[in-house]
Amino acid sequence: DTGVSQNPRHKITKRGQNVTFRCDPISEHNRLYWYRQTLGQGPEFLTYFQNEAQLEKSRLLSDRFSAERPKGSFSTLEIQRTEQGDSAMYLCASSLSGSSDTQYFGPGTRLTVL
Amino acid sequence: EDQVTQSPEALRLQEGESSSLNCSYTVSGLRGLFWYRQDPGKGPEFLFTLYSAGEEKEKERLKATLTKKESFLHITAPKPEDSATYLCAVQAHAGGTSYGKLTFGQGTILTVHP
Protein backbone atom coordinates (compact mmCIF):
# COMPACT_ATOMS: atom_id res chain seq x y z
CA ASP A 1 0.00 0.00 0.00
CA THR A 2 1.90 3.00 -1.28
CA GLY A 3 -0.76 5.60 -0.50
CA VAL A 4 -2.27 8.24 -2.77
CA SER A 5 0.26 10.02 -4.94
CA GLN A 6 -0.08 13.33 -6.76
CA ASN A 7 2.03 14.99 -9.40
CA PRO A 8 3.40 17.53 -9.69
CA ARG A 9 3.76 18.62 -6.08
CA HIS A 10 4.15 22.25 -7.06
CA LYS A 11 3.13 24.15 -10.19
CA ILE A 12 3.74 27.79 -10.98
CA THR A 13 2.03 29.13 -14.08
CA LYS A 14 1.09 32.40 -15.69
CA ARG A 15 -2.49 33.59 -15.87
CA GLY A 16 -4.24 32.24 -18.94
CA GLN A 17 -2.19 29.05 -19.22
CA ASN A 18 -3.64 25.55 -18.92
CA VAL A 19 -2.46 23.15 -16.23
CA THR A 20 -3.06 19.46 -15.60
CA PHE A 21 -2.61 17.53 -12.36
CA ARG A 22 -2.48 13.78 -11.88
CA CYS A 23 -3.65 11.61 -9.01
CA ASP A 24 -2.89 7.92 -8.50
CA PRO A 25 -5.19 6.40 -5.88
CA ILE A 26 -4.52 3.55 -3.49
CA SER A 27 -4.74 0.37 -5.52
CA GLU A 28 -8.15 -1.35 -5.32
CA HIS A 29 -9.85 1.89 -4.21
CA ASN A 30 -12.79 2.43 -6.53
CA ARG A 31 -13.66 5.98 -5.45
CA LEU A 32 -11.55 9.04 -6.18
CA TYR A 33 -12.19 12.60 -4.99
CA TRP A 34 -10.79 16.04 -5.81
CA TYR A 35 -10.80 18.87 -3.27
CA ARG A 36 -9.39 22.41 -3.26
CA GLN A 37 -7.94 24.06 -0.17
CA THR A 38 -7.01 27.71 0.28
CA LEU A 39 -4.96 29.11 3.13
CA GLY A 40 -6.71 28.95 6.49
CA GLN A 41 -9.68 26.99 5.16
CA GLY A 42 -10.70 23.36 5.15
CA PRO A 43 -10.75 21.40 1.89
CA GLU A 44 -13.72 22.11 -0.43
CA PHE A 45 -15.21 19.32 -2.52
CA LEU A 46 -14.82 19.61 -6.30
CA THR A 47 -15.83 16.28 -7.82
CA TYR A 48 -15.72 12.52 -7.36
CA PHE A 49 -15.62 9.33 -9.37
CA GLN A 50 -16.75 5.82 -8.70
CA ASN A 51 -14.68 3.68 -11.02
CA GLU A 52 -14.66 5.67 -14.28
CA ALA A 53 -18.02 7.40 -13.73
CA GLN A 54 -18.05 11.02 -12.53
CA LEU A 55 -20.90 10.98 -10.02
CA GLU A 56 -20.95 14.51 -8.68
CA LYS A 57 -19.53 17.92 -9.47
CA SER A 58 -19.55 20.93 -7.16
CA ARG A 59 -20.84 24.36 -8.14
CA LEU A 60 -17.20 25.43 -7.56
CA LEU A 61 -16.18 23.46 -10.65
CA SER A 62 -16.57 26.05 -13.39
CA ASP A 63 -16.48 25.28 -17.11
CA ARG A 64 -12.72 25.85 -17.02
CA PHE A 65 -12.24 22.77 -14.86
CA SER A 66 -12.48 19.24 -16.17
CA ALA A 67 -11.67 15.93 -14.53
CA GLU A 68 -11.31 12.48 -15.97
CA ARG A 69 -10.66 9.00 -14.69
CA PRO A 70 -10.08 6.75 -17.69
CA LYS A 71 -10.36 3.04 -16.98
CA GLY A 72 -11.15 3.78 -13.35
CA SER A 73 -7.51 4.05 -12.31
CA PHE A 74 -5.59 7.35 -12.14
CA SER A 75 -7.36 10.69 -12.54
CA THR A 76 -6.44 14.03 -14.08
CA LEU A 77 -7.74 17.48 -13.22
CA GLU A 78 -7.28 20.15 -15.89
CA ILE A 79 -7.74 23.86 -15.41
CA GLN A 80 -7.98 25.90 -18.59
CA ARG A 81 -7.21 29.62 -18.83
CA THR A 82 -6.00 29.81 -15.24
CA GLU A 83 -6.86 32.83 -13.10
CA GLN A 84 -5.14 34.14 -9.98
CA GLY A 85 -8.13 32.95 -7.94
CA ASP A 86 -7.28 29.36 -8.92
CA SER A 87 -4.17 29.51 -6.72
CA ALA A 88 -4.70 26.85 -4.05
CA MET A 89 -3.72 23.38 -2.90
CA TYR A 90 -5.47 20.71 -4.96
CA LEU A 91 -5.99 17.54 -2.97
CA CYS A 92 -6.90 14.08 -4.19
CA ALA A 93 -8.37 11.36 -1.99
CA SER A 94 -9.41 7.77 -2.57
CA SER A 95 -11.64 5.30 -0.78
CA LEU A 96 -13.13 1.84 -1.08
CA SER A 97 -16.92 1.94 -1.15
CA GLY A 98 -18.45 -0.16 1.56
CA SER A 99 -18.88 -0.04 5.29
CA SER A 100 -16.18 2.51 6.18
CA ASP A 101 -15.58 4.44 2.93
CA THR A 102 -12.72 6.29 4.65
CA GLN A 103 -11.06 8.82 2.35
CA TYR A 104 -7.25 8.83 2.34
CA PHE A 105 -5.60 11.94 1.01
CA GLY A 106 -2.55 12.50 -1.13
CA PRO A 107 0.11 15.16 -0.45
CA GLY A 108 -1.56 17.68 -2.76
CA THR A 109 -0.47 19.86 -5.67
CA ARG A 110 0.25 23.48 -4.80
CA LEU A 111 -0.78 25.74 -7.71
CA THR A 112 0.43 29.33 -7.94
CA VAL A 113 -0.97 31.49 -10.73
CA LEU A 114 1.07 34.63 -11.41
CA GLU B 1 -26.78 22.34 2.94
CA ASP B 2 -24.34 20.48 5.20
CA GLN B 3 -22.33 22.74 7.51
CA VAL B 4 -19.41 22.22 9.88
CA THR B 5 -18.05 24.80 12.33
CA GLN B 6 -14.93 24.23 14.40
CA SER B 7 -13.84 26.11 17.51
CA PRO B 8 -11.58 27.56 18.59
CA GLU B 9 -9.83 28.68 15.41
CA ALA B 10 -6.48 28.46 17.19
CA LEU B 11 -5.40 26.92 20.49
CA ARG B 12 -2.08 27.29 22.26
CA LEU B 13 -1.24 24.79 25.00
CA GLN B 14 1.71 24.06 27.21
CA GLU B 15 3.08 20.55 26.99
CA GLY B 16 0.98 18.35 29.26
CA GLU B 17 -1.99 20.76 29.37
CA SER B 18 -5.08 18.80 28.31
CA SER B 19 -7.88 20.44 26.31
CA SER B 20 -10.69 19.81 23.81
CA LEU B 21 -11.51 20.91 20.27
CA ASN B 22 -15.14 21.33 19.20
CA CYS B 23 -16.86 20.48 15.92
CA SER B 24 -20.53 21.49 15.48
CA TYR B 25 -22.38 20.16 12.46
CA THR B 26 -25.65 20.13 10.58
CA VAL B 27 -26.17 17.41 7.98
CA SER B 28 -29.12 15.83 6.25
CA GLY B 29 -28.62 12.37 7.72
CA LEU B 30 -25.17 11.71 9.15
CA ARG B 31 -23.36 8.74 7.67
CA GLY B 32 -20.04 9.49 9.37
CA LEU B 33 -18.03 12.21 11.10
CA PHE B 34 -14.32 12.22 10.35
CA TRP B 35 -11.34 13.75 12.11
CA TYR B 36 -8.12 14.45 10.23
CA ARG B 37 -4.77 15.93 11.19
CA GLN B 38 -2.96 18.18 8.70
CA ASP B 39 0.66 19.31 8.93
CA PRO B 40 1.75 22.44 7.01
CA GLY B 41 2.10 21.81 3.27
CA LYS B 42 0.78 18.23 3.50
CA GLY B 43 -2.46 16.43 2.84
CA PRO B 44 -4.87 15.58 5.67
CA GLU B 45 -4.04 12.41 7.62
CA PHE B 46 -6.98 10.27 8.76
CA LEU B 47 -7.50 9.91 12.51
CA PHE B 48 -11.03 8.69 13.34
CA THR B 49 -14.49 7.97 12.00
CA LEU B 50 -17.54 8.18 14.26
CA TYR B 51 -20.90 6.89 13.07
CA SER B 52 -23.46 7.31 15.85
CA ALA B 53 -24.13 9.46 18.90
CA GLY B 54 -22.41 8.13 22.00
CA GLU B 55 -19.56 6.54 20.06
CA GLU B 56 -15.99 7.16 21.24
CA LYS B 57 -12.63 6.32 19.70
CA GLU B 58 -9.09 6.69 21.04
CA LYS B 59 -5.62 6.80 19.58
CA GLU B 60 -2.62 7.56 21.77
CA ARG B 61 -3.31 10.98 23.37
CA LEU B 62 -6.44 11.67 21.27
CA LYS B 63 -10.03 10.73 22.02
CA ALA B 64 -12.98 11.61 19.78
CA THR B 65 -16.60 11.65 20.92
CA LEU B 66 -19.87 12.25 19.08
CA THR B 67 -23.30 13.63 19.97
CA LYS B 68 -26.23 14.39 17.67
CA LYS B 69 -25.02 17.95 17.11
CA GLU B 70 -21.29 18.04 17.79
CA SER B 71 -18.07 16.13 18.17
CA PHE B 72 -15.15 16.73 20.51
CA LEU B 73 -11.51 15.86 20.08
CA HIS B 74 -9.94 15.57 23.51
CA ILE B 75 -6.16 15.85 23.75
CA THR B 76 -4.64 14.46 26.93
CA ALA B 77 -1.17 15.57 28.05
CA PRO B 78 -0.22 16.89 24.59
CA LYS B 79 3.34 16.96 23.28
CA PRO B 80 4.91 19.44 20.84
CA GLU B 81 4.62 16.84 18.06
CA ASP B 82 0.82 17.06 18.38
CA SER B 83 1.02 20.59 16.92
CA ALA B 84 -0.99 20.60 13.66
CA THR B 85 -4.30 21.69 12.19
CA TYR B 86 -7.15 19.37 13.14
CA LEU B 87 -9.98 19.10 10.63
CA CYS B 88 -13.48 17.79 11.17
CA ALA B 89 -15.68 16.65 8.28
CA VAL B 90 -19.13 15.09 7.79
CA GLN B 91 -20.46 12.72 5.17
CA ALA B 92 -24.17 12.40 4.48
CA HIS B 93 -26.13 9.20 3.92
CA ALA B 94 -26.87 7.89 0.45
CA GLY B 95 -30.13 9.48 -0.63
CA GLY B 96 -29.21 12.62 1.33
CA THR B 97 -28.08 15.87 -0.25
CA SER B 98 -24.80 14.51 -1.44
CA TYR B 99 -23.51 11.11 -0.58
CA GLY B 100 -19.79 10.58 -0.98
CA LYS B 101 -18.29 14.00 -0.51
CA LEU B 102 -16.90 15.27 2.76
CA THR B 103 -17.89 18.70 4.05
CA PHE B 104 -15.05 20.13 6.15
CA GLY B 105 -14.84 22.74 8.85
CA GLN B 106 -12.14 25.41 8.69
CA GLY B 107 -9.95 23.57 11.17
CA THR B 108 -8.38 24.30 14.56
CA ILE B 109 -4.70 25.20 14.59
CA LEU B 110 -3.14 23.56 17.66
CA THR B 111 0.25 24.69 18.95
CA VAL B 112 1.83 22.85 21.86
CA HIS B 113 4.75 24.62 23.52
CA PRO B 114 7.47 22.62 25.33
PDB file of N, CA, C and O in Angstrom, chain A residues 9 31 33 35 37 40-43 45 48 56 59 89 91 98-107, chain B residues 1 31 34 36 38 41-44 46 49 51 87 91 97-107:
ATOM      1  N   ARG A   9       4.027  18.133  -7.433  1.00  0.00           N
ATOM      2  CA  ARG A   9       3.762  18.621  -6.076  1.00  0.00           C
ATOM      3  C   ARG A   9       3.582  20.131  -6.056  1.00  0.00           C
ATOM      4  O   ARG A   9       2.836  20.665  -5.236  1.00  0.00           O
ATOM      5  N   ARG A  31     -13.192   4.603  -5.460  1.00  0.00           N
ATOM      6  CA  ARG A  31     -13.665   5.982  -5.446  1.00  0.00           C
ATOM      7  C   ARG A  31     -12.484   6.942  -5.399  1.00  0.00           C
ATOM      8  O   ARG A  31     -11.488   6.684  -4.707  1.00  0.00           O
ATOM      9  N   TYR A  33     -11.622  11.287  -5.274  1.00  0.00           N
ATOM     10  CA  TYR A  33     -12.194  12.601  -4.994  1.00  0.00           C
ATOM     11  C   TYR A  33     -11.151  13.683  -5.267  1.00  0.00           C
ATOM     12  O   TYR A  33      -9.968  13.496  -5.006  1.00  0.00           O
ATOM     13  N   TYR A  35     -10.455  17.766  -4.144  1.00  0.00           N
ATOM     14  CA  TYR A  35     -10.804  18.872  -3.268  1.00  0.00           C
ATOM     15  C   TYR A  35      -9.842  20.030  -3.543  1.00  0.00           C
ATOM     16  O   TYR A  35      -8.730  19.826  -4.024  1.00  0.00           O
ATOM     17  N   GLN A  37      -8.123  23.460  -1.483  1.00  0.00           N
ATOM     18  CA  GLN A  37      -7.939  24.060  -0.168  1.00  0.00           C
ATOM     19  C   GLN A  37      -7.155  25.349  -0.292  1.00  0.00           C
ATOM     20  O   GLN A  37      -6.051  25.362  -0.843  1.00  0.00           O
ATOM     21  N   GLY A  40      -5.865  28.688   5.345  1.00  0.00           N
ATOM     22  CA  GLY A  40      -6.711  28.953   6.489  1.00  0.00           C
ATOM     23  C   GLY A  40      -8.095  28.354   6.409  1.00  0.00           C
ATOM     24  O   GLY A  40      -8.921  28.578   7.310  1.00  0.00           O
ATOM     25  N   GLN A  41      -8.366  27.601   5.346  1.00  0.00           N
ATOM     26  CA  GLN A  41      -9.682  26.986   5.160  1.00  0.00           C
ATOM     27  C   GLN A  41      -9.555  25.467   5.107  1.00  0.00           C
ATOM     28  O   GLN A  41      -8.485  24.924   4.829  1.00  0.00           O
ATOM     29  N   GLY A  42     -10.686  24.792   5.354  1.00  0.00           N
ATOM     30  CA  GLY A  42     -10.703  23.361   5.148  1.00  0.00           C
ATOM     31  C   GLY A  42     -10.863  23.033   3.677  1.00  0.00           C
ATOM     32  O   GLY A  42     -11.235  23.894   2.875  1.00  0.00           O
ATOM     33  N   PRO A  43     -10.575  21.793   3.293  1.00  0.00           N
ATOM     34  CA  PRO A  43     -10.749  21.404   1.890  1.00  0.00           C
ATOM     35  C   PRO A  43     -12.202  21.563   1.446  1.00  0.00           C
ATOM     36  O   PRO A  43     -13.126  21.311   2.218  1.00  0.00           O
ATOM     37  N   PHE A  45     -14.952  20.375  -1.538  1.00  0.00           N
ATOM     38  CA  PHE A  45     -15.205  19.322  -2.520  1.00  0.00           C
ATOM     39  C   PHE A  45     -15.337  19.894  -3.927  1.00  0.00           C
ATOM     40  O   PHE A  45     -16.002  20.913  -4.138  1.00  0.00           O
ATOM     41  N   TYR A  48     -16.185  13.856  -7.669  1.00  0.00           N
ATOM     42  CA  TYR A  48     -15.718  12.524  -7.357  1.00  0.00           C
ATOM     43  C   TYR A  48     -16.178  11.495  -8.376  1.00  0.00           C
ATOM     44  O   TYR A  48     -17.176  11.690  -9.072  1.00  0.00           O
ATOM     45  N   GLU A  56     -20.518  13.221  -9.189  1.00  0.00           N
ATOM     46  CA  GLU A  56     -20.955  14.510  -8.679  1.00  0.00           C
ATOM     47  C   GLU A  56     -19.916  15.575  -8.960  1.00  0.00           C
ATOM     48  O   GLU A  56     -18.719  15.310  -8.901  1.00  0.00           O
ATOM     49  N   ARG A  59     -20.612  23.082  -7.462  1.00  0.00           N
ATOM     50  CA  ARG A  59     -20.835  24.363  -8.144  1.00  0.00           C
ATOM     51  C   ARG A  59     -19.514  25.107  -8.321  1.00  0.00           C
ATOM     52  O   ARG A  59     -19.387  25.974  -9.172  1.00  0.00           O
ATOM     53  N   MET A  89      -4.207  24.749  -2.953  1.00  0.00           N
ATOM     54  CA  MET A  89      -3.718  23.376  -2.895  1.00  0.00           C
ATOM     55  C   MET A  89      -4.827  22.481  -3.433  1.00  0.00           C
ATOM     56  O   MET A  89      -5.968  22.565  -2.969  1.00  0.00           O
ATOM     57  N   LEU A  91      -6.147  18.801  -3.680  1.00  0.00           N
ATOM     58  CA  LEU A  91      -5.993  17.539  -2.967  1.00  0.00           C
ATOM     59  C   LEU A  91      -6.802  16.439  -3.634  1.00  0.00           C
ATOM     60  O   LEU A  91      -7.932  16.662  -4.063  1.00  0.00           O
ATOM     61  N   GLY A  98     -18.087   0.942   0.683  1.00  0.00           N
ATOM     62  CA  GLY A  98     -18.445  -0.158   1.559  1.00  0.00           C
ATOM     63  C   GLY A  98     -18.732   0.368   2.938  1.00  0.00           C
ATOM     64  O   GLY A  98     -19.173   1.492   3.106  1.00  0.00           O
ATOM     65  N   SER A  99     -18.444  -0.399   3.949  1.00  0.00           N
ATOM     66  CA  SER A  99     -18.876  -0.040   5.295  1.00  0.00           C
ATOM     67  C   SER A  99     -18.164   1.195   5.840  1.00  0.00           C
ATOM     68  O   SER A  99     -18.790   2.021   6.493  1.00  0.00           O
ATOM     69  N   SER A 100     -16.858   1.371   5.581  1.00  0.00           N
ATOM     70  CA  SER A 100     -16.180   2.515   6.183  1.00  0.00           C
ATOM     71  C   SER A 100     -16.056   3.680   5.206  1.00  0.00           C
ATOM     72  O   SER A 100     -16.285   4.818   5.581  1.00  0.00           O
ATOM     73  N   ASP A 101     -15.695   3.403   3.962  1.00  0.00           N
ATOM     74  CA  ASP A 101     -15.577   4.439   2.930  1.00  0.00           C
ATOM     75  C   ASP A 101     -14.682   5.576   3.378  1.00  0.00           C
ATOM     76  O   ASP A 101     -14.919   6.739   3.058  1.00  0.00           O
ATOM     77  N   THR A 102     -13.636   5.264   4.161  1.00  0.00           N
ATOM     78  CA  THR A 102     -12.720   6.292   4.651  1.00  0.00           C
ATOM     79  C   THR A 102     -11.906   6.848   3.498  1.00  0.00           C
ATOM     80  O   THR A 102     -11.347   6.090   2.703  1.00  0.00           O
ATOM     81  N   GLN A 103     -11.826   8.168   3.410  1.00  0.00           N
ATOM     82  CA  GLN A 103     -11.056   8.821   2.351  1.00  0.00           C
ATOM     83  C   GLN A 103      -9.638   9.087   2.845  1.00  0.00           C
ATOM     84  O   GLN A 103      -9.431   9.702   3.891  1.00  0.00           O
ATOM     85  N   TYR A 104      -8.672   8.613   2.062  1.00  0.00           N
ATOM     86  CA  TYR A 104      -7.254   8.827   2.340  1.00  0.00           C
ATOM     87  C   TYR A 104      -6.714   9.819   1.324  1.00  0.00           C
ATOM     88  O   TYR A 104      -6.900   9.635   0.117  1.00  0.00           O
ATOM     89  N   PHE A 105      -6.027  10.841   1.847  1.00  0.00           N
ATOM     90  CA  PHE A 105      -5.603  11.945   1.008  1.00  0.00           C
ATOM     91  C   PHE A 105      -4.156  11.797   0.541  1.00  0.00           C
ATOM     92  O   PHE A 105      -3.311  11.215   1.237  1.00  0.00           O
ATOM     93  N   GLY A 106      -3.905  12.373  -0.628  1.00  0.00           N
ATOM     94  CA  GLY A 106      -2.548  12.498  -1.127  1.00  0.00           C
ATOM     95  C   GLY A 106      -1.901  13.748  -0.576  1.00  0.00           C
ATOM     96  O   GLY A 106      -2.517  14.497   0.194  1.00  0.00           O
ATOM     97  N   PRO A 107      -0.638  14.006  -0.985  1.00  0.00           N
ATOM     98  CA  PRO A 107       0.108  15.158  -0.453  1.00  0.00           C
ATOM     99  C   PRO A 107      -0.328  16.494  -1.052  1.00  0.00           C
ATOM    100  O   PRO A 107       0.040  17.539  -0.520  1.00  0.00           O
TER     101      PRO A 107
ATOM    102  N   GLU B   1     -28.194  22.507   3.243  1.00  0.00           N
ATOM    103  CA  GLU B   1     -26.778  22.345   2.938  1.00  0.00           C
ATOM    104  C   GLU B   1     -26.022  21.942   4.202  1.00  0.00           C
ATOM    105  O   GLU B   1     -26.237  22.491   5.270  1.00  0.00           O
ATOM    106  N   ARG B  31     -23.912  10.081   7.898  1.00  0.00           N
ATOM    107  CA  ARG B  31     -23.362   8.742   7.670  1.00  0.00           C
ATOM    108  C   ARG B  31     -22.101   8.553   8.505  1.00  0.00           C
ATOM    109  O   ARG B  31     -21.892   7.487   9.078  1.00  0.00           O
ATOM    110  N   PHE B  34     -15.730  12.565  10.510  1.00  0.00           N
ATOM    111  CA  PHE B  34     -14.321  12.216  10.350  1.00  0.00           C
ATOM    112  C   PHE B  34     -13.445  13.285  10.988  1.00  0.00           C
ATOM    113  O   PHE B  34     -13.710  14.485  10.856  1.00  0.00           O
ATOM    114  N   TYR B  36      -9.407  14.543  10.908  1.00  0.00           N
ATOM    115  CA  TYR B  36      -8.123  14.448  10.228  1.00  0.00           C
ATOM    116  C   TYR B  36      -7.138  15.390  10.913  1.00  0.00           C
ATOM    117  O   TYR B  36      -7.510  16.419  11.466  1.00  0.00           O
ATOM    118  N   GLN B  38      -3.682  17.692   9.871  1.00  0.00           N
ATOM    119  CA  GLN B  38      -2.960  18.184   8.702  1.00  0.00           C
ATOM    120  C   GLN B  38      -1.752  18.983   9.156  1.00  0.00           C
ATOM    121  O   GLN B  38      -1.881  19.967   9.890  1.00  0.00           O
ATOM    122  N   GLY B  41       1.634  22.220   4.587  1.00  0.00           N
ATOM    123  CA  GLY B  41       2.098  21.811   3.270  1.00  0.00           C
ATOM    124  C   GLY B  41       1.830  20.358   2.923  1.00  0.00           C
ATOM    125  O   GLY B  41       2.293  19.873   1.885  1.00  0.00           O
ATOM    126  N   LYS B  42       1.066  19.654   3.742  1.00  0.00           N
ATOM    127  CA  LYS B  42       0.784  18.231   3.496  1.00  0.00           C
ATOM    128  C   LYS B  42      -0.712  17.983   3.401  1.00  0.00           C
ATOM    129  O   LYS B  42      -1.518  18.830   3.753  1.00  0.00           O
ATOM    130  N   GLY B  43      -1.066  16.809   2.911  1.00  0.00           N
ATOM    131  CA  GLY B  43      -2.458  16.434   2.840  1.00  0.00           C
ATOM    132  C   GLY B  43      -2.974  15.982   4.204  1.00  0.00           C
ATOM    133  O   GLY B  43      -2.201  15.604   5.081  1.00  0.00           O
ATOM    134  N   PRO B  44      -4.298  16.033   4.396  1.00  0.00           N
ATOM    135  CA  PRO B  44      -4.874  15.577   5.669  1.00  0.00           C
ATOM    136  C   PRO B  44      -4.584  14.092   5.927  1.00  0.00           C
ATOM    137  O   PRO B  44      -4.642  13.276   5.000  1.00  0.00           O
ATOM    138  N   PHE B  46      -5.799  10.794   8.080  1.00  0.00           N
ATOM    139  CA  PHE B  46      -6.981  10.265   8.757  1.00  0.00           C
ATOM    140  C   PHE B  46      -6.687   9.890  10.205  1.00  0.00           C
ATOM    141  O   PHE B  46      -5.653   9.263  10.494  1.00  0.00           O
ATOM    142  N   THR B  49     -13.140   7.835  12.501  1.00  0.00           N
ATOM    143  CA  THR B  49     -14.494   7.970  11.999  1.00  0.00           C
ATOM    144  C   THR B  49     -15.459   7.612  13.120  1.00  0.00           C
ATOM    145  O   THR B  49     -15.257   6.605  13.811  1.00  0.00           O
ATOM    146  N   TYR B  51     -19.700   7.120  13.861  1.00  0.00           N
ATOM    147  CA  TYR B  51     -20.902   6.891  13.074  1.00  0.00           C
ATOM    148  C   TYR B  51     -22.193   7.215  13.803  1.00  0.00           C
ATOM    149  O   TYR B  51     -23.199   7.538  13.162  1.00  0.00           O
ATOM    150  N   LEU B  87      -8.809  18.879  11.482  1.00  0.00           N
ATOM    151  CA  LEU B  87      -9.977  19.102  10.628  1.00  0.00           C
ATOM    152  C   LEU B  87     -11.072  18.109  10.965  1.00  0.00           C
ATOM    153  O   LEU B  87     -10.810  16.920  11.174  1.00  0.00           O
ATOM    154  N   GLN B  91     -20.009  13.356   6.404  1.00  0.00           N
ATOM    155  CA  GLN B  91     -20.459  12.725   5.174  1.00  0.00           C
ATOM    156  C   GLN B  91     -21.920  12.334   5.369  1.00  0.00           C
ATOM    157  O   GLN B  91     -22.275  11.731   6.386  1.00  0.00           O
ATOM    158  N   THR B  97     -28.388  14.802   0.708  1.00  0.00           N
ATOM    159  CA  THR B  97     -28.081  15.865  -0.251  1.00  0.00           C
ATOM    160  C   THR B  97     -26.910  15.494  -1.141  1.00  0.00           C
ATOM    161  O   THR B  97     -26.922  15.788  -2.316  1.00  0.00           O
ATOM    162  N   SER B  98     -25.932  14.877  -0.598  1.00  0.00           N
ATOM    163  CA  SER B  98     -24.796  14.510  -1.435  1.00  0.00           C
ATOM    164  C   SER B  98     -23.974  13.416  -0.772  1.00  0.00           C
ATOM    165  O   SER B  98     -23.076  13.687  -0.039  1.00  0.00           O
ATOM    166  N   TYR B  99     -24.260  12.230  -1.115  1.00  0.00           N
ATOM    167  CA  TYR B  99     -23.512  11.106  -0.580  1.00  0.00           C
ATOM    168  C   TYR B  99     -22.148  11.051  -1.230  1.00  0.00           C
ATOM    169  O   TYR B  99     -22.023  11.253  -2.434  1.00  0.00           O
ATOM    170  N   GLY B 100     -21.130  10.733  -0.431  1.00  0.00           N
ATOM    171  CA  GLY B 100     -19.787  10.582  -0.975  1.00  0.00           C
ATOM    172  C   GLY B 100     -18.862  11.677  -0.517  1.00  0.00           C
ATOM    173  O   GLY B 100     -17.845  11.415   0.105  1.00  0.00           O
ATOM    174  N   LYS B 101     -19.205  12.916  -0.811  1.00  0.00           N
ATOM    175  CA  LYS B 101     -18.289  14.003  -0.511  1.00  0.00           C
ATOM    176  C   LYS B 101     -18.218  14.250   0.993  1.00  0.00           C
ATOM    177  O   LYS B 101     -19.132  13.949   1.749  1.00  0.00           O
ATOM    178  N   LEU B 102     -17.074  14.801   1.402  1.00  0.00           N
ATOM    179  CA  LEU B 102     -16.897  15.267   2.765  1.00  0.00           C
ATOM    180  C   LEU B 102     -17.077  16.781   2.782  1.00  0.00           C
ATOM    181  O   LEU B 102     -16.570  17.477   1.900  1.00  0.00           O
ATOM    182  N   THR B 103     -17.784  17.270   3.802  1.00  0.00           N
ATOM    183  CA  THR B 103     -17.888  18.704   4.048  1.00  0.00           C
ATOM    184  C   THR B 103     -17.047  19.012   5.271  1.00  0.00           C
ATOM    185  O   THR B 103     -17.313  18.482   6.362  1.00  0.00           O
ATOM    186  N   PHE B 104     -16.029  19.842   5.095  1.00  0.00           N
ATOM    187  CA  PHE B 104     -15.055  20.126   6.146  1.00  0.00           C
ATOM    188  C   PHE B 104     -15.370  21.421   6.878  1.00  0.00           C
ATOM    189  O   PHE B 104     -15.932  22.367   6.303  1.00  0.00           O
ATOM    190  N   GLY B 105     -14.936  21.489   8.149  1.00  0.00           N
ATOM    191  CA  GLY B 105     -14.844  22.741   8.852  1.00  0.00           C
ATOM    192  C   GLY B 105     -13.549  23.440   8.469  1.00  0.00           C
ATOM    193  O   GLY B 105     -12.740  22.915   7.694  1.00  0.00           O
ATOM    194  N   GLN B 106     -13.330  24.616   9.063  1.00  0.00           N
ATOM    195  CA  GLN B 106     -12.141  25.409   8.687  1.00  0.00           C
ATOM    196  C   GLN B 106     -10.900  24.959   9.439  1.00  0.00           C
ATOM    197  O   GLN B 106      -9.796  25.380   9.107  1.00  0.00           O
ATOM    198  N   GLY B 107     -11.092  24.092  10.439  1.00  0.00           N
ATOM    199  CA  GLY B 107      -9.950  23.573  11.168  1.00  0.00           C
ATOM    200  C   GLY B 107      -9.618  24.344  12.437  1.00  0.00           C
ATOM    201  O   GLY B 107      -9.978  25.510  12.587  1.00  0.00           O
TER     202      GLY B 107
END
